[in-house]
Amino acid sequence: MTPLAIDYPPIEFLIFAVALLLGLIGKIVEFAKEIRRKSIEAEERADEQFGADLGEAPEPPAVEVPARLELVRRPLPRRGLPAPDVAAPVALRPPPPPPIVPSRPRAEHPVRGLLRDPRGARNAILLAEILGPPKALRRGR
């Protein structure tokens, strides 16, 4: 009994398979060259249609570059101040402020009145139950 019997194909088969693959690769390369040649011809036809010149573009004419000018920042006049040559009249005193009129007392809100009542704690608990979140949604209390 042999532990591992590898049966190689005959050498004629290997030579035939390699020759077949090389021929197939050659056909693929020829086909790719033909496709590329047709693509280049189509591009040239399209360029001729629009009159494109595929030559090199001429060099632009030499233009003398003007000397660089340095930027100068001019001081801007300040806003809100009068011009220095015109003297503004000096005010003696500012006008007095308008008199403060005391506001009328506001009416007390009914909820605030309930809380001021001697039984305010009871009312506060009831209001907290009514206006607060439901017990099921309270966390950490």
GROMACS .gro file of N, CA and C in nm:
model
  423
    1MET      N    1   0.085  -0.117   0.000
    1MET     CA    2   0.000   0.000   0.000
    1MET      C    3   0.090   0.124   0.000
    2THR      N    4   0.056   0.222  -0.088
    2THR     CA    5   0.133   0.345  -0.094
    2THR      C    6   0.057   0.452  -0.016
    3PRO      N    7   0.129   0.528   0.067
    3PRO     CA    8   0.058   0.627   0.148
    3PRO      C    9  -0.003   0.739   0.063
    4LEU      N   10   0.067   0.782  -0.041
    4LEU     CA   11   0.014   0.891  -0.121
    4LEU      C   12   0.054   0.866  -0.265
    5ALA      N   13  -0.044   0.845  -0.344
    5ALA     CA   14  -0.014   0.818  -0.484
    5ALA      C   15  -0.064   0.935  -0.567
    6ILE      N   16   0.030   1.013  -0.618
    6ILE     CA   17  -0.006   1.126  -0.703
    6ILE      C   18   0.014   1.081  -0.845
    7ASP      N   19  -0.089   1.094  -0.923
    7ASP     CA   20  -0.083   1.052  -1.063
    7ASP      C   21  -0.076   1.177  -1.149
    8TYR      N   22   0.043   1.206  -1.202
    8TYR     CA   23   0.061   1.323  -1.287
    8TYR      C   24   0.010   1.291  -1.428
    9PRO      N   25  -0.042   1.397  -1.496
    9PRO     CA   26  -0.086   1.372  -1.635
    9PRO      C   27   0.036   1.353  -1.725
   10PRO      N   28   0.013   1.292  -1.836
   10PRO     CA   29   0.129   1.271  -1.926
   10PRO      C   30   0.185   1.405  -1.974
   11ILE      N   31   0.314   1.407  -2.005
   11ILE     CA   32   0.384   1.529  -2.045
   11ILE      C   33   0.326   1.588  -2.173
   12GLU      N   34   0.276   1.505  -2.263
   12GLU     CA   35   0.217   1.554  -2.387
   12GLU      C   36   0.093   1.640  -2.357
   13PHE      N   37   0.014   1.599  -2.257
   13PHE     CA   38  -0.105   1.675  -2.220
   13PHE      C   39  -0.066   1.812  -2.166
   14LEU      N   40   0.040   1.817  -2.081
   14LEU     CA   41   0.084   1.944  -2.025
   14LEU      C   42   0.134   2.039  -2.135
   15ILE      N   43   0.210   1.987  -2.229
   15ILE     CA   44   0.260   2.071  -2.338
   15ILE      C   45   0.144   2.123  -2.421
   16PHE      N   46   0.047   2.038  -2.449
   16PHE     CA   47  -0.070   2.079  -2.527
   16PHE      C   48  -0.151   2.188  -2.452
   17ALA      N   49  -0.169   2.172  -2.318
   17ALA     CA   50  -0.246   2.269  -2.240
   17ALA      C   51  -0.174   2.405  -2.235
   18VAL      N   52  -0.042   2.405  -2.218
   18VAL     CA   53   0.035   2.530  -2.214
   18VAL      C   54   0.027   2.599  -2.350
   19ALA      N   55   0.041   2.525  -2.458
   19ALA     CA   56   0.033   2.583  -2.593
   19ALA      C   57  -0.105   2.643  -2.618
   20LEU      N   58  -0.208   2.574  -2.572
   20LEU     CA   59  -0.345   2.623  -2.589
   20LEU      C   60  -0.366   2.753  -2.510
   21LEU      N   61  -0.315   2.759  -2.387
   21LEU     CA   62  -0.327   2.881  -2.306
   21LEU      C   63  -0.250   2.997  -2.367
   22LEU      N   64  -0.130   2.972  -2.416
   22LEU     CA   65  -0.052   3.078  -2.480
   22LEU      C   66  -0.123   3.131  -2.605
   23GLY      N   67  -0.182   3.043  -2.682
   23GLY     CA   68  -0.257   3.086  -2.800
   23GLY      C   69  -0.377   3.170  -2.761
   24LEU      N   70  -0.447   3.130  -2.655
   24LEU     CA   71  -0.564   3.204  -2.608
   24LEU      C   72  -0.524   3.342  -2.558
   25ILE      N   73  -0.414   3.351  -2.483
   25ILE     CA   74  -0.366   3.480  -2.434
   25ILE      C   75  -0.327   3.570  -2.552
   26GLY      N   76  -0.263   3.516  -2.654
   26GLY     CA   77  -0.226   3.592  -2.772
   26GLY      C   78  -0.348   3.650  -2.843
   27LYS      N   79  -0.454   3.570  -2.854
   27LYS     CA   80  -0.579   3.618  -2.917
   27LYS      C   81  -0.641   3.733  -2.837
   28ILE      N   82  -0.638   3.721  -2.703
   28ILE     CA   83  -0.695   3.826  -2.617
   28ILE      C   84  -0.616   3.955  -2.634
   29VAL      N   85  -0.482   3.946  -2.640
   29VAL     CA   86  -0.399   4.065  -2.657
   29VAL      C   87  -0.426   4.130  -2.792
   30GLU      N   88  -0.438   4.051  -2.898
   30GLU     CA   89  -0.468   4.105  -3.031
   30GLU      C   90  -0.604   4.175  -3.031
   31PHE      N   91  -0.702   4.116  -2.966
   31PHE     CA   92  -0.836   4.176  -2.960
   31PHE      C   93  -0.831   4.309  -2.886
   32ALA      N   94  -0.756   4.316  -2.775
   32ALA     CA   95  -0.745   4.439  -2.698
   32ALA      C   96  -0.677   4.548  -2.780
   33LYS      N   97  -0.572   4.513  -2.856
   33LYS     CA   98  -0.504   4.610  -2.942
   33LYS      C   99  -0.598   4.664  -3.048
   34GLU      N  100  -0.679   4.579  -3.106
   34GLU     CA  101  -0.774   4.621  -3.210
   34GLU      C  102  -0.879   4.716  -3.152
   35ILE      N  103  -0.929   4.687  -3.034
   35ILE     CA  104  -1.028   4.774  -2.968
   35ILE      C  105  -0.965   4.910  -2.940
   36ARG      N  106  -0.841   4.913  -2.892
   36ARG     CA  107  -0.773   5.039  -2.861
   36ARG      C  108  -0.751   5.120  -2.989
   37ARG      N  109  -0.711   5.054  -3.098
   37ARG     CA  110  -0.690   5.124  -3.224
   37ARG      C  111  -0.819   5.187  -3.274
   38LYS      N  112  -0.930   5.115  -3.265
   38LYS     CA  113  -1.059   5.169  -3.307
   38LYS      C  114  -1.100   5.287  -3.219
   39SER      N  115  -1.071   5.281  -3.090
   39SER     CA  116  -1.105   5.389  -2.998
   39SER      C  117  -1.026   5.515  -3.034
   40ILE      N  118  -0.898   5.499  -3.066
   40ILE     CA  119  -0.816   5.615  -3.103
   40ILE      C  120  -0.866   5.676  -3.232
   41GLU      N  121  -0.903   5.593  -3.329
   41GLU     CA  122  -0.955   5.644  -3.456
   41GLU      C  123  -1.085   5.720  -3.435
   42ALA      N  124  -1.171   5.671  -3.347
   42ALA     CA  125  -1.298   5.740  -3.320
   42ALA      C  126  -1.273   5.875  -3.255
   43GLU      N  127  -1.175   5.884  -3.164
   43GLU     CA  128  -1.141   6.012  -3.102
   43GLU      C  129  -1.089   6.110  -3.204
   44GLU      N  130  -1.003   6.064  -3.295
   44GLU     CA  131  -0.949   6.152  -3.398
   44GLU      C  132  -1.060   6.203  -3.490
   45ARG      N  133  -1.154   6.117  -3.526
   45ARG     CA  134  -1.267   6.160  -3.610
   45ARG      C  135  -1.350   6.266  -3.538
   46ALA      N  136  -1.372   6.248  -3.408
   46ALA     CA  137  -1.451   6.345  -3.332
   46ALA      C  138  -1.376   6.477  -3.322
   47ASP      N  139  -1.244   6.473  -3.306
   47ASP     CA  140  -1.166   6.597  -3.299
   47ASP      C  141  -1.166   6.670  -3.432
   48GLU      N  142  -1.158   6.596  -3.542
   48GLU     CA  143  -1.161   6.658  -3.675
   48GLU      C  144  -1.296   6.726  -3.699
   49GLN      N  145  -1.402   6.669  -3.645
   49GLN     CA  146  -1.535   6.725  -3.665
   49GLN      C  147  -1.544   6.865  -3.605
   50PHE      N  148  -1.481   6.885  -3.490
   50PHE     CA  149  -1.487   7.015  -3.423
   50PHE      C  150  -1.366   7.101  -3.452
   51GLY      N  151  -1.277   7.055  -3.537
   51GLY     CA  152  -1.163   7.136  -3.577
   51GLY      C  153  -1.057   7.150  -3.469
   52ALA      N  154  -1.040   7.051  -3.384
   52ALA     CA  155  -0.941   7.059  -3.278
   52ALA      C  156  -0.803   7.037  -3.336
   53ASP      N  157  -0.707   7.116  -3.292
   53ASP     CA  158  -0.569   7.099  -3.334
   53ASP      C  159  -0.497   7.025  -3.222
   54LEU      N  160  -0.445   6.908  -3.255
   54LEU     CA  161  -0.383   6.827  -3.151
   54LEU      C  162  -0.237   6.861  -3.130
   55GLY      N  163  -0.186   6.964  -3.200
   55GLY     CA  164  -0.046   7.005  -3.184
   55GLY      C  165  -0.027   7.074  -3.050
   56GLU      N  166   0.098   7.110  -3.024
   56GLU     CA  167   0.128   7.178  -2.899
   56GLU      C  168   0.076   7.320  -2.903
   57ALA      N  169   0.034   7.369  -2.792
   57ALA     CA  170  -0.011   7.506  -2.783
   57ALA      C  171   0.110   7.597  -2.784
   58PRO      N  172   0.100   7.714  -2.850
   58PRO     CA  173   0.216   7.803  -2.854
   58PRO      C  174   0.240   7.863  -2.715
   59GLU      N  175   0.365   7.903  -2.694
   59GLU     CA  176   0.400   7.966  -2.566
   59GLU      C  177   0.330   8.101  -2.556
   60PRO      N  178   0.280   8.136  -2.441
   60PRO     CA  179   0.217   8.268  -2.429
   60PRO      C  180   0.324   8.376  -2.442
   61PRO      N  181   0.285   8.491  -2.496
   61PRO     CA  182   0.384   8.598  -2.512
   61PRO      C  183   0.434   8.645  -2.375
   62ALA      N  184   0.560   8.683  -2.372
   62ALA     CA  185   0.620   8.728  -2.246
   62ALA      C  186   0.563   8.865  -2.211
   63VAL      N  187   0.509   8.876  -2.094
   63VAL     CA  188   0.450   9.000  -2.047
   63VAL      C  189   0.533   9.048  -1.929
   64GLU      N  190   0.568   9.175  -1.932
   64GLU     CA  191   0.646   9.228  -1.822
   64GLU      C  192   0.556   9.242  -1.699
   65VAL      N  193   0.603   9.189  -1.589
   65VAL     CA  194   0.525   9.193  -1.467
   65VAL      C  195   0.548   9.329  -1.401
   66PRO      N  196   0.440   9.400  -1.368
   66PRO     CA  197   0.459   9.531  -1.305
   66PRO      C  198   0.518   9.515  -1.165
   67ALA      N  199   0.585   9.620  -1.121
   67ALA     CA  200   0.644   9.617  -0.987
   67ALA      C  201   0.534   9.602  -0.883
   68ARG      N  202   0.567   9.534  -0.778
   68ARG     CA  203   0.468   9.508  -0.675
   68ARG      C  204   0.447   9.635  -0.592
   69LEU      N  205   0.323   9.667  -0.573
   69LEU     CA  206   0.289   9.784  -0.493
   69LEU      C  207   0.264   9.740  -0.350
   70GLU      N  208   0.318   9.814  -0.259
   70GLU     CA  209   0.295   9.784  -0.119
   70GLU      C  210   0.161   9.842  -0.077
   71LEU      N  211   0.088   9.768   0.002
   71LEU     CA  212  -0.040   9.815   0.049
   71LEU      C  213  -0.020   9.912   0.165
   72VAL      N  214  -0.094  10.020   0.160
   72VAL     CA  215  -0.084  10.120   0.266
   72VAL      C  216  -0.221  10.130   0.330
   73ARG      N  217  -0.223  10.126   0.460
   73ARG     CA  218  -0.350  10.135   0.532
   73ARG      C  219  -0.370  10.278   0.575
   74ARG      N  220  -0.478  10.337   0.525
   74ARG     CA  221  -0.509  10.475   0.563
   74ARG      C  222  -0.594  10.474   0.689
   75PRO      N  223  -0.573  10.568   0.779
   75PRO     CA  224  -0.657  10.571   0.899
   75PRO      C  225  -0.799  10.612   0.861
   76LEU      N  226  -0.893  10.540   0.913
   76LEU     CA  227  -1.033  10.568   0.885
   76LEU      C  228  -1.087  10.666   0.988
   77PRO      N  229  -1.177  10.754   0.948
   77PRO     CA  230  -1.236  10.845   1.048
   77PRO      C  231  -1.322  10.765   1.145
   78ARG      N  232  -1.320  10.808   1.269
   78ARG     CA  233  -1.398  10.738   1.372
   78ARG      C  234  -1.544  10.774   1.359
   79ARG      N  235  -1.626  10.675   1.381
   79ARG     CA  236  -1.771  10.697   1.371
   79ARG      C  237  -1.825  10.748   1.504
   80GLY      N  238  -1.925  10.830   1.496
   80GLY     CA  239  -1.992  10.876   1.617
   80GLY      C  240  -1.928  10.999   1.678
   81LEU      N  241  -1.806  11.031   1.640
   81LEU     CA  242  -1.741  11.150   1.696
   81LEU      C  243  -1.757  11.265   1.597
   82PRO      N  244  -1.774  11.386   1.647
   82PRO     CA  245  -1.784  11.499   1.555
   82PRO      C  246  -1.650  11.526   1.488
   83ALA      N  247  -1.655  11.591   1.376
   83ALA     CA  248  -1.533  11.625   1.304
   83ALA      C  249  -1.448  11.717   1.392
   84PRO      N  250  -1.314  11.708   1.387
   84PRO     CA  251  -1.231  11.787   1.477
   84PRO      C  252  -1.236  11.937   1.451
   85ASP      N  253  -1.267  11.980   1.329
   85ASP     CA  254  -1.266  12.123   1.300
   85ASP      C  255  -1.395  12.192   1.345
   86VAL      N  256  -1.502  12.116   1.371
   86VAL     CA  257  -1.629  12.174   1.414
   86VAL      C  258  -1.643  12.149   1.563
   87ALA      N  259  -1.657  12.255   1.641
   87ALA     CA  260  -1.671  12.242   1.785
   87ALA      C  261  -1.816  12.217   1.820
   88ALA      N  262  -1.841  12.112   1.896
   88ALA     CA  263  -1.977  12.079   1.936
   88ALA      C  264  -2.011  12.160   2.061
   89PRO      N  265  -2.135  12.205   2.071
   89PRO     CA  266  -2.173  12.280   2.192
   89PRO      C  267  -2.170  12.188   2.314
   90VAL      N  268  -2.125  12.240   2.424
   90VAL     CA  269  -2.112  12.161   2.546
   90VAL      C  270  -2.246  12.167   2.620
   91ALA      N  271  -2.300  12.054   2.653
   91ALA     CA  272  -2.425  12.048   2.727
   91ALA      C  273  -2.397  12.072   2.873
   92LEU      N  274  -2.479  12.153   2.935
   92LEU     CA  275  -2.457  12.185   3.076
   92LEU      C  276  -2.499  12.070   3.166
   93ARG      N  277  -2.619  12.021   3.147
   93ARG     CA  278  -2.672  11.916   3.232
   93ARG      C  279  -2.758  11.823   3.147
   94PRO      N  280  -2.754  11.695   3.175
   94PRO     CA  281  -2.846  11.608   3.102
   94PRO      C  282  -2.989  11.632   3.151
   95PRO      N  283  -3.085  11.608   3.066
   95PRO     CA  284  -3.224  11.628   3.109
   95PRO      C  285  -3.260  11.533   3.223
   96PRO      N  286  -3.346  11.574   3.313
   96PRO     CA  287  -3.380  11.486   3.426
   96PRO      C  288  -3.458  11.364   3.375
   97PRO      N  289  -3.440  11.250   3.442
   97PRO     CA  290  -3.512  11.130   3.401
   97PRO      C  291  -3.661  11.146   3.429
   98PRO      N  292  -3.743  11.076   3.355
   98PRO     CA  293  -3.887  11.086   3.381
   98PRO      C  294  -3.919  11.030   3.519
   99PRO      N  295  -4.019  11.083   3.584
   99PRO     CA  296  -4.052  11.034   3.719
   99PRO      C  297  -4.100  10.889   3.714
  100ILE      N  298  -4.064  10.814   3.817
  100ILE     CA  299  -4.102  10.674   3.826
  100ILE      C  300  -4.242  10.666   3.886
  101VAL      N  301  -4.328  10.604   3.810
  101VAL     CA  302  -4.466  10.588   3.855
  101VAL      C  303  -4.479  10.449   3.915
  102PRO      N  304  -4.520  10.439   4.041
  102PRO     CA  305  -4.534  10.305   4.100
  102PRO      C  306  -4.644  10.228   4.027
  103SER      N  307  -4.614  10.102   4.001
  103SER     CA  308  -4.713  10.019   3.932
  103SER      C  309  -4.821   9.977   4.031
  104ARG      N  310  -4.936   9.953   3.978
  104ARG     CA  311  -5.046   9.913   4.065
  104ARG      C  312  -5.027   9.768   4.107
  105PRO      N  313  -5.070   9.731   4.223
  105PRO     CA  314  -5.050   9.594   4.270
  105PRO      C  315  -5.125   9.496   4.180
  106ARG      N  316  -5.058   9.383   4.154
  106ARG     CA  317  -5.118   9.282   4.068
  106ARG      C  318  -5.211   9.194   4.149
  107ALA      N  319  -5.310   9.142   4.081
  107ALA     CA  320  -5.404   9.052   4.148
  107ALA      C  321  -5.333   8.920   4.176
  108GLU      N  322  -5.358   8.865   4.292
  108GLU     CA  323  -5.294   8.740   4.331
  108GLU      C  324  -5.355   8.622   4.256
  109HIS      N  325  -5.269   8.532   4.214
  109HIS     CA  326  -5.315   8.413   4.142
  109HIS      C  327  -5.388   8.321   4.239
  110PRO      N  328  -5.493   8.254   4.193
  110PRO     CA  329  -5.569   8.167   4.285
  110PRO      C  330  -5.485   8.055   4.346
  111VAL      N  331  -5.389   8.003   4.273
  111VAL     CA  332  -5.306   7.894   4.329
  111VAL      C  333  -5.221   7.949   4.442
  112ARG      N  334  -5.171   8.068   4.427
  112ARG     CA  335  -5.090   8.130   4.532
  112ARG      C  336  -5.177   8.155   4.657
  113GLY      N  337  -5.300   8.192   4.634
  113GLY     CA  338  -5.390   8.212   4.747
  113GLY      C  339  -5.417   8.082   4.821
  114LEU      N  340  -5.429   7.969   4.748
  114LEU     CA  341  -5.449   7.840   4.814
  114LEU      C  342  -5.329   7.802   4.901
  115LEU      N  343  -5.209   7.834   4.852
  115LEU     CA  344  -5.089   7.797   4.927
  115LEU      C  345  -5.070   7.884   5.052
  116ARG      N  346  -5.123   8.004   5.052
  116ARG     CA  347  -5.112   8.092   5.170
  116ARG      C  348  -5.213   8.054   5.277
  117ASP      N  349  -5.311   7.977   5.243
  117ASP     CA  350  -5.414   7.935   5.336
  117ASP      C  351  -5.349   7.852   5.448
  118PRO      N  352  -5.404   7.853   5.572
  118PRO     CA  353  -5.346   7.771   5.681
  118PRO      C  354  -5.340   7.624   5.644
  119ARG      N  355  -5.432   7.578   5.564
  119ARG     CA  356  -5.426   7.437   5.522
  119ARG      C  357  -5.346   7.425   5.391
  120GLY      N  358  -5.245   7.510   5.375
  120GLY     CA  359  -5.168   7.518   5.250
  120GLY      C  360  -5.089   7.391   5.222
  121ALA      N  361  -5.041   7.324   5.326
  121ALA     CA  362  -4.962   7.202   5.303
  121ALA      C  363  -5.047   7.097   5.235
  122ARG      N  364  -5.169   7.082   5.282
  122ARG     CA  365  -5.260   6.985   5.221
  122ARG      C  366  -5.285   7.022   5.075
  123ASN      N  367  -5.309   7.151   5.051
  123ASN     CA  368  -5.335   7.196   4.914
  123ASN      C  369  -5.211   7.177   4.826
  124ALA      N  370  -5.094   7.200   4.883
  124ALA     CA  371  -4.971   7.184   4.806
  124ALA      C  372  -4.952   7.040   4.764
  125ILE      N  373  -4.982   6.946   4.853
  125ILE     CA  374  -4.969   6.804   4.820
  125ILE      C  375  -5.068   6.767   4.711
  126LEU      N  376  -5.191   6.816   4.722
  126LEU     CA  377  -5.291   6.787   4.619
  126LEU      C  378  -5.248   6.844   4.483
  127LEU      N  379  -5.197   6.967   4.485
  127LEU     CA  380  -5.155   7.027   4.359
  127LEU      C  381  -5.036   6.953   4.299
  128ALA      N  382  -4.944   6.906   4.384
  128ALA     CA  383  -4.829   6.830   4.334
  128ALA      C  384  -4.875   6.701   4.269
  129GLU      N  385  -4.977   6.636   4.325
  129GLU     CA  386  -5.030   6.513   4.267
  129GLU      C  387  -5.100   6.541   4.134
  130ILE      N  388  -5.172   6.654   4.129
  130ILE     CA  389  -5.248   6.685   4.009
  130ILE      C  390  -5.156   6.736   3.898
  131LEU      N  391  -5.068   6.830   3.932
  131LEU     CA  392  -4.986   6.895   3.829
  131LEU      C  393  -4.855   6.822   3.800
  132GLY      N  394  -4.812   6.735   3.888
  132GLY     CA  395  -4.683   6.666   3.869
  132GLY      C  396  -4.696   6.547   3.776
  133PRO      N  397  -4.585   6.479   3.751
  133PRO     CA  398  -4.589   6.361   3.665
  133PRO      C  399  -4.660   6.246   3.733
  134PRO      N  400  -4.713   6.153   3.657
  134PRO     CA  401  -4.780   6.037   3.718
  134PRO      C  402  -4.681   5.956   3.801
  135LYS      N  403  -4.734   5.883   3.901
  135LYS     CA  404  -4.647   5.805   3.991
  135LYS      C  405  -4.567   5.701   3.915
  136ALA      N  406  -4.623   5.645   3.808
  136ALA     CA  407  -4.553   5.542   3.732
  136ALA      C  408  -4.429   5.598   3.662
  137LEU      N  409  -4.431   5.727   3.633
  137LEU     CA  410  -4.319   5.787   3.561
  137LEU      C  411  -4.218   5.854   3.653
  138ARG      N  412  -4.242   5.857   3.782
  138ARG     CA  413  -4.149   5.918   3.875
  138ARG      C  414  -4.033   5.822   3.901
  139ARG      N  415  -3.912   5.873   3.895
  139ARG     CA  416  -3.796   5.790   3.922
  139ARG      C  417  -3.717   5.851   4.036
  140GLY      N  418  -3.663   5.769   4.120
  140GLY     CA  419  -3.576   5.816   4.227
  140GLY      C  420  -3.648   5.887   4.338
  141ARG      N  421  -3.778   5.873   4.348
  141ARG     CA  422  -3.851   5.938   4.457
  141ARG      C  423  -3.903   5.835   4.552
   0.00000   0.00000   0.00000
